Coordinates of C-alpha atoms in Angstrom, one line a residue:
X231 CA -4.5 -1.5 49.8
X232 CA -5.3 1.5 47.6
X233 CA -4.9 0.9 43.9
X234 CA -4.8 -2.9 44.0
X235 CA -7.5 -4.5 42.0
X236 CA -6.6 -8.2 42.2
X237 CA -7.8 -10.0 45.2
X238 CA -5.9 -12.8 47.1
X239 CA -8.0 -15.5 45.5
X240 CA -7.5 -14.0 42.1
X241 CA -3.7 -14.2 42.4
X242 CA -3.9 -17.9 43.2
X243 CA -5.9 -18.7 40.0
X244 CA -3.1 -18.6 37.4
X245 CA -1.2 -21.9 37.1
X246 CA 1.7 -22.0 39.6
X247 CA 4.4 -22.6 37.0
X248 CA 3.3 -19.6 34.9
X249 CA 3.3 -17.3 38.0
X250 CA 6.7 -18.5 39.2
X251 CA 8.2 -18.3 35.7
X252 CA 7.3 -14.6 35.7
X253 CA 8.9 -13.9 39.1
X254 CA 10.6 -10.5 38.8
X255 CA 13.2 -10.9 41.6
X256 CA 16.9 -10.5 41.0
X257 CA 17.4 -14.3 41.5
X258 CA 15.0 -15.1 38.7
X259 CA 15.5 -12.2 36.3
X260 CA 18.7 -10.2 35.6
X261 CA 18.0 -6.6 36.7
X262 CA 20.3 -5.1 34.1
X263 CA 18.9 -6.9 31.0
X264 CA 15.5 -8.0 32.2
X265 CA 16.2 -11.5 30.9
X266 CA 15.2 -14.6 32.8
X267 CA 17.9 -16.5 34.8
X268 CA 15.8 -19.5 35.8
X269 CA 15.4 -22.6 33.6
X270 CA 12.0 -24.2 33.5
X271 CA 13.7 -27.5 34.6
X272 CA 14.8 -25.8 37.8
X273 CA 11.3 -25.3 39.1
X274 CA 10.7 -27.6 42.1
X275 CA 8.3 -30.5 41.6
X276 CA 4.9 -30.0 43.3
X277 CA 5.2 -26.2 43.0
X278 CA 2.3 -24.4 44.7
X279 CA 1.4 -21.0 46.0
X280 CA 1.8 -20.8 49.8
X281 CA 1.2 -17.7 51.8
X282 CA 0.1 -14.5 50.0
X283 CA 0.3 -11.0 51.5
X284 CA 0.1 -7.4 50.5
X285 CA 3.5 -5.9 49.8
X286 CA 4.9 -2.8 48.1
X287 CA 6.1 -3.6 44.6
X288 CA 9.6 -2.6 43.3
X289 CA 8.0 0.2 41.2
X290 CA 6.6 1.8 44.3
X291 CA 3.1 0.8 43.7
X292 CA 1.0 -1.8 45.4
X293 CA 1.7 -5.5 45.0
X294 CA 1.4 -9.0 46.3
X295 CA 4.1 -11.2 47.9
X296 CA 3.9 -14.9 47.3
X297 CA 5.8 -17.4 49.4
X298 CA 6.2 -20.6 47.3
X299 CA 6.0 -24.2 48.4
X300 CA 8.0 -26.3 48.8
X301 CA 11.2 -24.2 48.4
X302 CA 10.2 -21.1 50.3
X303 CA 11.1 -18.7 47.5
X304 CA 9.5 -15.3 47.7
X305 CA 8.2 -13.3 44.8
X306 CA 6.7 -9.8 44.7
X307 CA 4.3 -9.1 41.8
X308 CA 3.2 -5.5 41.1
X309 CA -0.7 -5.3 41.1
X310 CA -0.5 -3.3 37.9
X311 CA 1.4 -6.1 36.2
X312 CA -1.0 -8.8 37.5
X313 CA -4.0 -6.8 36.2
X314 CA -2.4 -6.4 32.7
X315 CA -1.1 -10.0 32.3
X316 CA -3.8 -12.1 33.9
X317 CA -4.0 -15.3 31.7
X318 CA -7.6 -14.7 30.8
X319 CA -7.4 -10.9 30.8
X320 CA -6.9 -8.1 28.2
X321 CA -3.4 -9.4 27.2
X322 CA -4.9 -12.8 26.3
X323 CA -7.6 -11.2 24.1
X324 CA -5.0 -9.0 22.4
X325 CA -2.3 -11.7 22.2
X326 CA -0.2 -11.5 19.1
X327 CA 2.9 -9.8 17.7
X328 CA 1.0 -7.2 15.6
X329 CA 1.3 -9.1 12.3
X330 CA -2.0 -10.8 12.0
X331 CA -5.3 -9.5 10.6
X332 CA -6.4 -8.8 14.2
X333 CA -4.0 -5.8 14.4
X334 CA -4.7 -4.5 10.9
X335 CA -7.2 -2.3 9.2
X336 CA -8.2 -4.2 6.1
X337 CA -9.1 -2.0 3.1
X338 CA -10.4 -1.6 -0.4
X339 CA -9.3 1.2 -2.7
X340 CA -12.5 3.3 -1.8
X341 CA -11.6 3.0 1.9
X342 CA -8.4 5.0 1.4
X343 CA -10.0 7.9 -0.5
X344 CA -8.4 11.0 0.9
X345 CA -6.4 9.1 3.6
X346 CA -3.4 7.5 2.0
X347 CA -0.7 7.4 4.7
X348 CA 2.0 9.8 3.4
X349 CA 4.4 12.5 4.4
X350 CA 7.1 14.7 3.0
X351 CA 10.6 13.5 3.6
X352 CA 11.8 16.5 5.5
X353 CA 8.8 16.3 7.8
X354 CA 9.4 12.5 8.3
X355 CA 13.0 13.1 9.2
X356 CA 12.4 16.2 11.3
X357 CA 9.4 15.2 13.4
X358 CA 9.0 12.3 15.8
X359 CA 5.2 12.5 15.5
X360 CA 5.3 12.4 11.7
X361 CA 7.7 9.5 11.7
X362 CA 5.5 7.6 14.1
X363 CA 2.4 8.2 11.9
X364 CA 4.2 7.0 8.8
X365 CA 5.5 3.8 10.4
X366 CA 2.1 3.2 12.0
X367 CA 0.6 3.4 8.5
X368 CA 2.9 0.6 7.3
X369 CA 1.9 -1.6 10.3
X370 CA -1.9 -0.8 10.2
X371 CA -2.6 -0.4 6.5
X372 CA 0.4 -2.2 5.1
X373 CA 2.1 0.8 3.4
X374 CA 3.1 4.4 3.5
X375 CA 4.3 6.9 0.8
X376 CA 7.1 9.3 1.4
X377 CA 7.2 12.3 -0.9
X378 CA 10.2 14.5 -2.0
X379 CA 12.8 11.9 -1.0
X380 CA 16.1 13.2 -2.6
X381 CA 16.6 11.6 -6.1
X382 CA 20.1 10.3 -5.6
X383 CA 21.7 7.0 -6.1
X384 CA 21.2 4.5 -3.2
X385 CA 19.0 6.9 -1.3
X386 CA 16.5 4.0 -0.8
X387 CA 19.0 2.4 1.6
X388 CA 19.0 5.5 3.7
X389 CA 15.2 5.4 3.9
X390 CA 15.3 1.8 5.1
X391 CA 17.8 2.6 7.7
X392 CA 15.6 5.2 9.3
X393 CA 13.5 2.4 10.8
X394 CA 15.5 -0.9 10.5
X395 CA 18.1 -2.8 8.6
X396 CA 18.6 -3.6 4.9
X397 CA 18.0 -7.2 4.0
X398 CA 20.6 -8.2 1.4
X399 CA 19.5 -10.8 -1.2
X400 CA 20.8 -12.3 -4.4
X401 CA 19.9 -8.9 -6.0
X402 CA 22.3 -7.2 -3.6
X403 CA 21.7 -4.5 -1.1
X404 CA 19.4 -2.8 -3.7
X405 CA 18.0 -3.6 -7.1
X406 CA 17.4 -1.5 -10.1
X407 CA 13.9 -1.6 -11.5
X408 CA 14.4 -0.6 -15.1
X409 CA 14.6 -2.3 -18.5
X410 CA 17.6 -4.6 -18.8
X411 CA 19.0 -6.0 -22.0
X412 CA 19.3 -9.5 -20.5
X413 CA 16.8 -9.6 -17.6
X414 CA 16.6 -12.5 -15.1
X415 CA 13.1 -11.3 -13.9
X416 CA 10.1 -9.9 -15.7
X417 CA 10.3 -6.9 -13.4
X418 CA 13.3 -5.7 -15.4
X419 CA 11.3 -5.5 -18.6
X420 CA 8.4 -3.3 -19.7
X421 CA 5.9 -6.1 -19.3
X422 CA 2.6 -5.9 -17.3
X423 CA 3.2 -7.2 -13.8
X424 CA 0.1 -8.6 -12.1
X425 CA -0.4 -8.4 -8.3
X426 CA 2.2 -10.5 -6.4
X427 CA 4.4 -10.6 -3.4
X428 CA 8.1 -10.7 -3.8
X429 CA 10.6 -13.5 -3.1
X430 CA 8.1 -16.2 -2.1
X431 CA 10.9 -18.7 -2.8
X432 CA 12.7 -17.5 0.4
X433 CA 12.0 -18.6 3.9
X434 CA 11.9 -16.3 5.7
X435 CA 10.6 -14.0 3.0
X436 CA 11.7 -10.3 3.2
X437 CA 8.8 -8.8 5.1
X438 CA 9.2 -5.2 3.8
X439 CA 9.9 -3.7 0.4
X440 CA 10.8 -0.2 -0.6
X441 CA 10.6 1.3 -4.1
X442 CA 12.1 4.8 -4.7
X443 CA 11.3 6.5 -8.0
X444 CA 14.3 8.3 -9.6
X445 CA 12.9 8.8 -13.0
X446 CA 9.5 8.2 -14.7
X447 CA 8.7 9.5 -18.1
X448 CA 7.4 6.3 -19.6
X449 CA 3.9 5.9 -21.0
X450 CA 2.4 3.5 -18.6
X451 CA 4.2 1.9 -15.7
X452 CA 1.7 3.0 -13.1
X453 CA 1.8 1.2 -9.7
X454 CA -0.9 -0.7 -7.8
X455 CA -1.4 -2.2 -4.4
X456 CA -3.9 -4.8 -3.2
X457 CA -4.6 -5.7 0.4
X458 CA -4.0 -9.5 0.4
X459 CA -5.4 -9.9 3.9
X460 CA -8.7 -8.3 2.7
X461 CA -8.8 -10.7 -0.3
X462 CA -8.1 -13.7 2.0
X463 CA -10.8 -12.6 4.4
X464 CA -13.3 -12.3 1.5
X465 CA -12.3 -15.8 0.4
X466 CA -12.9 -17.1 3.9
X467 CA -16.3 -15.5 4.0
X468 CA -17.3 -16.7 0.5
X469 CA -15.8 -20.2 0.5
X470 CA -14.4 -21.4 3.9
X471 CA -13.2 -24.7 2.5
X472 CA -11.3 -23.0 -0.3
X473 CA -9.7 -20.8 2.3
X474 CA -8.8 -23.8 4.4
X475 CA -7.2 -25.5 1.3
X476 CA -4.9 -22.6 0.7
X477 CA -3.8 -22.6 4.3
X478 CA -2.8 -26.2 4.4
X479 CA -1.4 -27.1 0.9
X480 CA 2.3 -26.2 0.6
X481 CA 3.1 -24.5 -2.6
X482 CA 6.5 -25.0 -4.2
X483 CA 8.0 -21.6 -5.1
X484 CA 11.3 -21.5 -7.0
X485 CA 13.7 -19.1 -8.6
X486 CA 16.9 -19.9 -10.5
X487 CA 19.4 -18.0 -12.6
X488 CA 23.1 -18.4 -13.3
X489 CA 24.1 -17.4 -9.8
X490 CA 21.5 -18.9 -7.4
X491 CA 18.8 -21.4 -6.9
X492 CA 16.1 -20.7 -4.3
X493 CA 13.2 -22.8 -3.1
X494 CA 10.5 -22.6 -0.4
X495 CA 7.4 -24.7 0.3
X496 CA 4.8 -22.5 2.0
X497 CA 1.0 -22.1 1.6
X498 CA -0.5 -19.2 -0.2
X499 CA -2.3 -18.1 3.0
X500 CA -0.6 -18.6 6.3
X501 CA -2.5 -18.4 9.6
X502 CA -1.4 -18.3 13.2
X503 CA -2.4 -20.9 15.8
X504 CA -5.7 -19.0 16.4
X505 CA -6.6 -19.2 12.7
X506 CA -5.9 -15.5 12.1
X507 CA -4.4 -14.5 8.7
X508 CA -0.7 -13.8 9.1
X509 CA 0.9 -14.0 5.7
X510 CA 0.0 -14.1 2.0
X511 CA 2.4 -15.4 -0.6
X512 CA 1.2 -15.1 -4.1
X513 CA 3.4 -15.0 -7.2
X514 CA 2.3 -16.8 -10.4
X515 CA 5.7 -16.3 -11.9
X516 CA 7.4 -18.3 -9.2
X517 CA 5.1 -21.2 -8.5
X518 CA 6.9 -24.4 -9.5
X519 CA 5.3 -27.8 -10.2
X520 CA 3.3 -29.0 -7.3
X521 CA 3.7 -32.6 -6.2
X522 CA 0.5 -33.7 -4.5
X523 CA -2.1 -36.4 -5.0
X524 CA -4.6 -35.7 -7.8
X525 CA -7.5 -35.0 -5.4
X526 CA -5.4 -32.4 -3.6
X527 CA -4.3 -30.8 -6.8
X528 CA -8.0 -30.6 -7.9
X529 CA -9.1 -28.8 -4.8
X530 CA -6.0 -26.6 -4.7
X531 CA -6.3 -25.3 -8.2
X532 CA -10.0 -24.5 -7.7
X533 CA -9.2 -22.5 -4.6
X534 CA -6.1 -20.9 -6.2
X535 CA -8.2 -19.7 -9.1
X536 CA -10.9 -18.3 -6.8
X537 CA -8.3 -16.4 -4.7
X538 CA -6.7 -15.1 -7.9
X539 CA -10.0 -13.8 -9.1
X540 CA -10.6 -11.9 -5.8
X541 CA -7.1 -10.4 -6.0
X542 CA -7.9 -9.0 -9.4
X543 CA -11.1 -7.3 -8.4
X544 CA -10.7 -3.6 -9.5
X545 CA -12.3 -2.3 -6.3
X546 CA -9.5 -4.0 -4.2
X547 CA -6.7 -2.3 -6.1
X548 CA -5.3 1.1 -5.2
X549 CA -3.7 2.6 -8.4
X550 CA -1.2 5.4 -8.3
X551 CA 1.8 6.7 -10.3
X552 CA 5.1 7.1 -8.6
X553 CA 6.8 10.5 -9.4
X554 CA 10.5 11.2 -9.0
X555 CA 11.1 11.5 -5.3
X556 CA 8.3 9.2 -4.2
X557 CA 9.3 6.2 -2.1
X558 CA 6.7 3.6 -1.2
X559 CA 7.3 1.3 1.8
X560 CA 5.0 -1.7 2.1
X561 CA 4.5 -5.0 3.9
X562 CA 5.5 -7.8 1.5
X563 CA 3.7 -10.4 3.7
X564 CA 0.4 -8.7 3.3
X565 CA 0.2 -6.4 0.2
X566 CA 0.5 -7.4 -3.3
X567 CA 2.0 -4.9 -5.7
X568 CA 1.5 -4.6 -9.5
X569 CA 2.5 -2.5 -12.5
X570 CA 0.9 -1.6 -15.8
X571 CA 2.9 -2.3 -18.9
X572 CA 5.1 0.6 -20.3
X573 CA 7.0 1.3 -23.5
X574 CA 10.6 0.1 -23.0
X575 CA 11.9 3.1 -24.9
X576 CA 10.5 5.3 -22.1
X577 CA 12.5 6.4 -19.1
X578 CA 11.5 4.6 -15.9
X579 CA 13.9 3.9 -13.2
X580 CA 13.2 2.9 -9.6
X581 CA 15.6 1.6 -7.0
X582 CA 14.4 -1.0 -4.5
X583 CA 15.5 -2.7 -1.4
X584 CA 14.2 -5.1 1.2
X585 CA 13.9 -4.7 5.0
X586 CA 12.0 -6.5 7.8
X587 CA 9.0 -5.7 10.0
X588 CA 10.7 -6.5 13.2
X589 CA 13.1 -3.5 12.8
X590 CA 10.2 -1.2 11.9
X591 CA 8.1 -2.5 14.8
X592 CA 11.0 -1.9 17.2
X593 CA 11.5 1.6 16.0
X594 CA 7.8 2.4 16.2
X595 CA 7.7 1.0 19.8
X596 CA 10.6 3.2 20.8
X597 CA 9.0 6.3 19.2
X598 CA 5.8 5.6 21.1
X599 CA 7.7 5.2 24.3
X600 CA 9.5 8.5 23.8
X601 CA 6.2 10.2 23.0
X602 CA 4.6 8.9 26.2
X603 CA 7.5 10.1 28.3
X604 CA 7.7 13.5 26.6

């Protein structure tokens, strides 16, 4: 059969429950939505592959028909699908949702010289290709910078809605980053803000943050970004046990003001089941009192300090100054952001909002699909 690359013995290698659970027929999967109709508990006991024969697949290409024992159900699997999804094939080696270090380009400031992911707002809005490049930058490098975004009130919400949905928090749909007379957060003062991730006291944490500059005439107030995945990878290389400590000791993050009280217990470094870095939470202002045995506290604070030192390495930090019309979009589960101190009498006004990676990843996937079919 031309085009088929999987032999009859190969199709019988995958576990029978896995193969049957992926049956594409209309009895097992709704043809309108693509969603499964069969419950795992409905599979017959003693399920096994019976007869196997070549058969044309529903997509018109070559395929394999399986007759199942003991119930006689028939499934037709496209050979292309079997090649792509073989349990020990390419899909297994690339398994993941695109959020771990395996799918990222880790960086130091020098790595980004002359290649910061950026675009003008009109090009981003007007070109599918430019929009795809910008969103890919957020996924791959952790951020992107949009230039010449109109300096109007609440425009940051419009930016977020070009790729996803606004995540409303206790700060509202958006928050004003400017000096406040009675601040509930150091961000609303002129103080130095060291590298940190936002809202670590939430679970789930907002996975994307946007900051849109409306006005910036203050002396100081420059912005900085640090690749937390890069720092975590350096920690793992330098001191594997310290890395392991920070992946297993839950940290108590907390925030409280007159209107809310928020808490989350999560490690500073989160890894997926394969041990790949998936999330960094780091915010010295929000770490509450840890409640652990003395020996655990000793090893945690030693590892915490080491990680903090790595995050403050100058070569890891990309420094830049936001000008009016600049809007930075960044991954709040990976990148830490910072700010130099500025004179509170100076004029500096940013508007920010939160969004989530799942919306951006969905938009990017659709843009790529449209590009492939163009």
